[in-house]
Coordinates of C-alpha atoms in Angstrom, one line a residue:
M1 CA -6.2 -27.1 -9.2
R2 CA -5.1 -26.4 -11.9
S3 CA -7.5 -23.4 -12.4
A4 CA -7.0 -22.0 -9.1
R5 CA -3.3 -21.9 -10.5
T6 CA -4.2 -20.3 -13.7
K7 CA -6.5 -17.6 -12.0
Q8 CA -2.7 -16.6 -9.6
L9 CA -0.9 -16.5 -13.3
I10 CA -4.0 -14.6 -15.0
I11 CA -3.4 -12.1 -11.3
E12 CA 0.2 -11.7 -11.1
A13 CA 0.2 -11.1 -15.0
Y14 CA -2.3 -8.3 -14.2
L15 CA 0.8 -7.0 -11.5
A16 CA 3.3 -7.4 -13.6
L17 CA 1.7 -5.5 -16.7
L18 CA 0.5 -2.6 -13.7
R19 CA 4.2 -2.4 -12.9
E20 CA 5.7 -1.7 -16.2
S21 CA 3.2 1.1 -17.4
P22 CA 0.5 3.0 -15.8
Q23 CA -1.5 2.1 -18.8
I24 CA -4.4 -0.7 -17.5
P25 CA -3.8 -3.7 -19.3
T26 CA -6.3 -5.2 -21.1
A27 CA -7.6 -8.1 -21.4
A28 CA -5.2 -9.4 -25.0
T29 CA -2.4 -8.6 -22.9
I30 CA -3.6 -10.4 -19.5
A31 CA -3.8 -13.2 -21.1
E32 CA -0.5 -13.0 -23.3
R33 CA 1.7 -11.7 -20.3
A34 CA 0.1 -15.1 -18.0
G35 CA 0.1 -18.0 -20.9
Y36 CA -3.4 -18.0 -21.9
S37 CA -6.1 -17.1 -23.9
V38 CA -8.1 -14.4 -23.6
R39 CA -11.2 -16.9 -23.1
S40 CA -9.1 -18.0 -19.8
V41 CA -9.3 -14.7 -18.5
F42 CA -13.3 -14.7 -18.9
E43 CA -13.6 -18.0 -17.9
R44 CA -11.8 -17.0 -14.0
F45 CA -13.0 -13.5 -14.1
P46 CA -16.0 -12.7 -15.5
D47 CA -14.6 -9.1 -16.5
L48 CA -12.0 -6.6 -16.0
H49 CA -13.5 -5.3 -12.5
A50 CA -13.6 -9.1 -11.0
L51 CA -9.7 -9.3 -11.6
R52 CA -8.9 -5.8 -10.3
V53 CA -11.1 -6.8 -7.4
A54 CA -9.1 -10.5 -6.7
A55 CA -5.8 -8.7 -7.4
T56 CA -6.6 -6.3 -4.7
D57 CA -7.2 -9.2 -2.9
Y58 CA -4.0 -10.2 -3.6
A59 CA -2.3 -7.8 -3.3
F60 CA -3.6 -6.7 0.1
T61 CA -2.9 -10.3 1.6
Q62 CA 0.9 -9.8 0.6
G63 CA 1.4 -6.4 1.7
T64 CA -0.1 -7.2 5.1
A65 CA 2.3 -10.5 4.8
Q66 CA 5.3 -8.6 3.8
A67 CA 4.4 -5.5 6.4
V68 CA 5.1 -7.4 9.6
A69 CA 4.8 -4.7 12.0
R70 CA 8.7 -5.1 13.4
D71 CA 9.8 -3.0 16.9
F72 CA 6.8 -1.2 17.6
S73 CA 8.1 -1.5 21.4
G74 CA 11.5 0.3 21.1
D75 CA 12.3 3.2 21.3
R76 CA 11.2 6.5 19.3
Y77 CA 13.8 6.9 16.6
T78 CA 14.0 2.9 16.1
R79 CA 10.0 2.7 15.7
V80 CA 10.3 5.6 13.1
K81 CA 12.9 3.9 11.6
S82 CA 11.4 0.4 11.6
H83 CA 8.1 1.9 10.7
V84 CA 9.4 3.9 7.9
E85 CA 11.4 1.4 6.0
T86 CA 8.3 -1.1 6.2
R87 CA 5.9 1.5 4.8
S88 CA 8.6 2.7 1.7
W89 CA 9.2 -1.1 0.9
I90 CA 5.4 -1.4 0.4
C91 CA 5.1 1.7 -1.6
E92 CA 7.7 0.4 -3.8
Q93 CA 6.2 -2.8 -4.1
W94 CA 2.8 -1.6 -4.8
L95 CA 2.0 1.6 -5.9
P96 CA 1.2 1.0 -9.1
L97 CA -1.5 -1.1 -8.4
W98 CA -2.6 2.2 -5.6
R99 CA -3.2 4.2 -8.6
A100 CA -4.7 1.4 -10.9
L101 CA -7.2 0.8 -7.6
N102 CA -7.8 5.1 -7.5
A103 CA -8.3 5.4 -10.7
N104 CA -10.6 2.2 -11.7
Q105 CA -12.8 2.9 -8.4
G106 CA -15.3 4.5 -10.2
D107 CA -18.7 3.3 -8.9
S108 CA -17.4 0.5 -7.5
N109 CA -18.6 -0.3 -4.3
E110 CA -15.7 -3.4 -4.0
L111 CA -13.1 -1.5 -4.9
K112 CA -13.7 1.8 -2.5
S113 CA -14.4 -0.8 0.2
R114 CA -10.8 -2.2 -0.1
I115 CA -9.5 1.4 -0.6
N116 CA -10.4 1.9 2.6
L117 CA -9.9 -1.1 4.1
I118 CA -6.1 -0.8 2.9
R119 CA -6.1 3.1 4.5
Q120 CA -7.9 1.4 7.7
A121 CA -4.7 -1.1 8.1
I122 CA -2.4 2.1 7.5
L123 CA -3.6 4.0 10.4
K124 CA -4.0 0.9 12.6
R125 CA 0.1 0.6 11.5
I126 CA 0.4 4.6 12.9
E127 CA -1.3 4.0 15.8
L128 CA 0.5 0.9 17.1
M129 CA 3.9 2.3 16.3
Y130 CA 3.1 5.4 17.7
D131 CA 1.5 4.6 20.8
P132 CA 3.5 6.4 23.2
E133 CA 3.2 9.6 21.9
L134 CA 0.1 9.5 20.7
S135 CA -1.4 8.8 24.3
T136 CA -0.6 12.0 25.3
L137 CA -2.5 13.7 22.9
N138 CA -6.2 14.4 23.2
E139 CA -8.8 13.3 20.5
T140 CA -9.1 15.8 18.3
A141 CA -4.9 16.6 18.1
R142 CA -4.7 12.8 18.4
R143 CA -7.3 12.5 14.7
Q144 CA -5.1 15.3 13.7
T145 CA -1.7 13.6 13.8
L146 CA -2.6 10.8 12.4
I147 CA -4.5 12.5 9.4
A148 CA -1.5 14.1 9.1
I149 CA 1.3 11.1 9.2
E150 CA -1.2 9.3 7.0
S151 CA -1.2 11.6 4.8
L152 CA 2.3 12.3 4.4
I153 CA 3.2 8.3 4.1
D154 CA 0.5 8.2 1.5
F155 CA 1.5 6.2 -1.5
E156 CA 1.1 9.6 -4.1
S157 CA 3.9 10.9 -1.3
W158 CA 6.1 8.5 -2.1
A159 CA 5.5 8.3 -5.4
R160 CA 6.7 12.9 -5.7
M161 CA 9.6 12.2 -4.0
R162 CA 10.7 9.2 -5.6
D163 CA 9.4 10.2 -9.6
F164 CA 9.6 13.9 -9.1
G165 CA 12.4 14.6 -6.4
G166 CA 14.2 11.9 -8.0
M167 CA 15.4 10.8 -4.2
S168 CA 16.9 7.8 -3.7
I169 CA 14.8 5.6 -1.4
E170 CA 17.3 6.3 1.5
E171 CA 16.8 9.7 0.7
A172 CA 13.0 9.7 0.5
R173 CA 13.2 7.5 4.4
E174 CA 15.0 10.3 5.7
V175 CA 12.5 12.7 5.2
W176 CA 9.6 10.6 6.0
V177 CA 11.7 9.9 9.5
M178 CA 12.4 13.8 9.9
S179 CA 8.7 14.5 9.1
I180 CA 7.0 11.9 11.1
D181 CA 9.4 12.5 14.2
R182 CA 8.5 16.5 14.1
L183 CA 4.6 15.6 13.7
L184 CA 4.8 13.4 17.0
P185 CA 4.5 15.0 20.8
P186 CA 6.9 14.4 22.6
T187 CA 7.9 10.7 24.3
P188 CA 6.3 10.5 27.2
V189 CA 9.5 9.5 30.2
S190 CA 8.2 6.3 31.8

């Protein structure tokens, strides 16, 4: 059990360092933050790539638990607002890991598959939240709308608004709410 706890603390140290700096942390800085030796890091993970994969799996599990779908049967405005609040919170929390994932995926099929899994989860959430509107579209228009919304609410879109645009969380959320509303077709009358 102690080994599992050590492994968890190393993962948490890695994630904390990513949040503090865009630089990919070294084994020495991870070990120092976790309160262990570099040897302990490599006893739990054969290399830093394995640590990145484990951290990604941990983050995906945490993000999924934190992003419970709410209000998916509400009216259009309620659904859009709820979706944007949840997605923006996830972007605020996990953007540094997302950037590290993309920067380090290289030839790693493991990391590429994790990125794909995350994107598929995002698309499924969009489909759930906007099913009434998307159900009115033909297959091509539906696919295009899904891709447009997914692009709009991407991690980097959030970073551009927050970091480069200097927007507050509320201002950035308003942009997403307004943009999603414009992208969606009219809600069918039931």
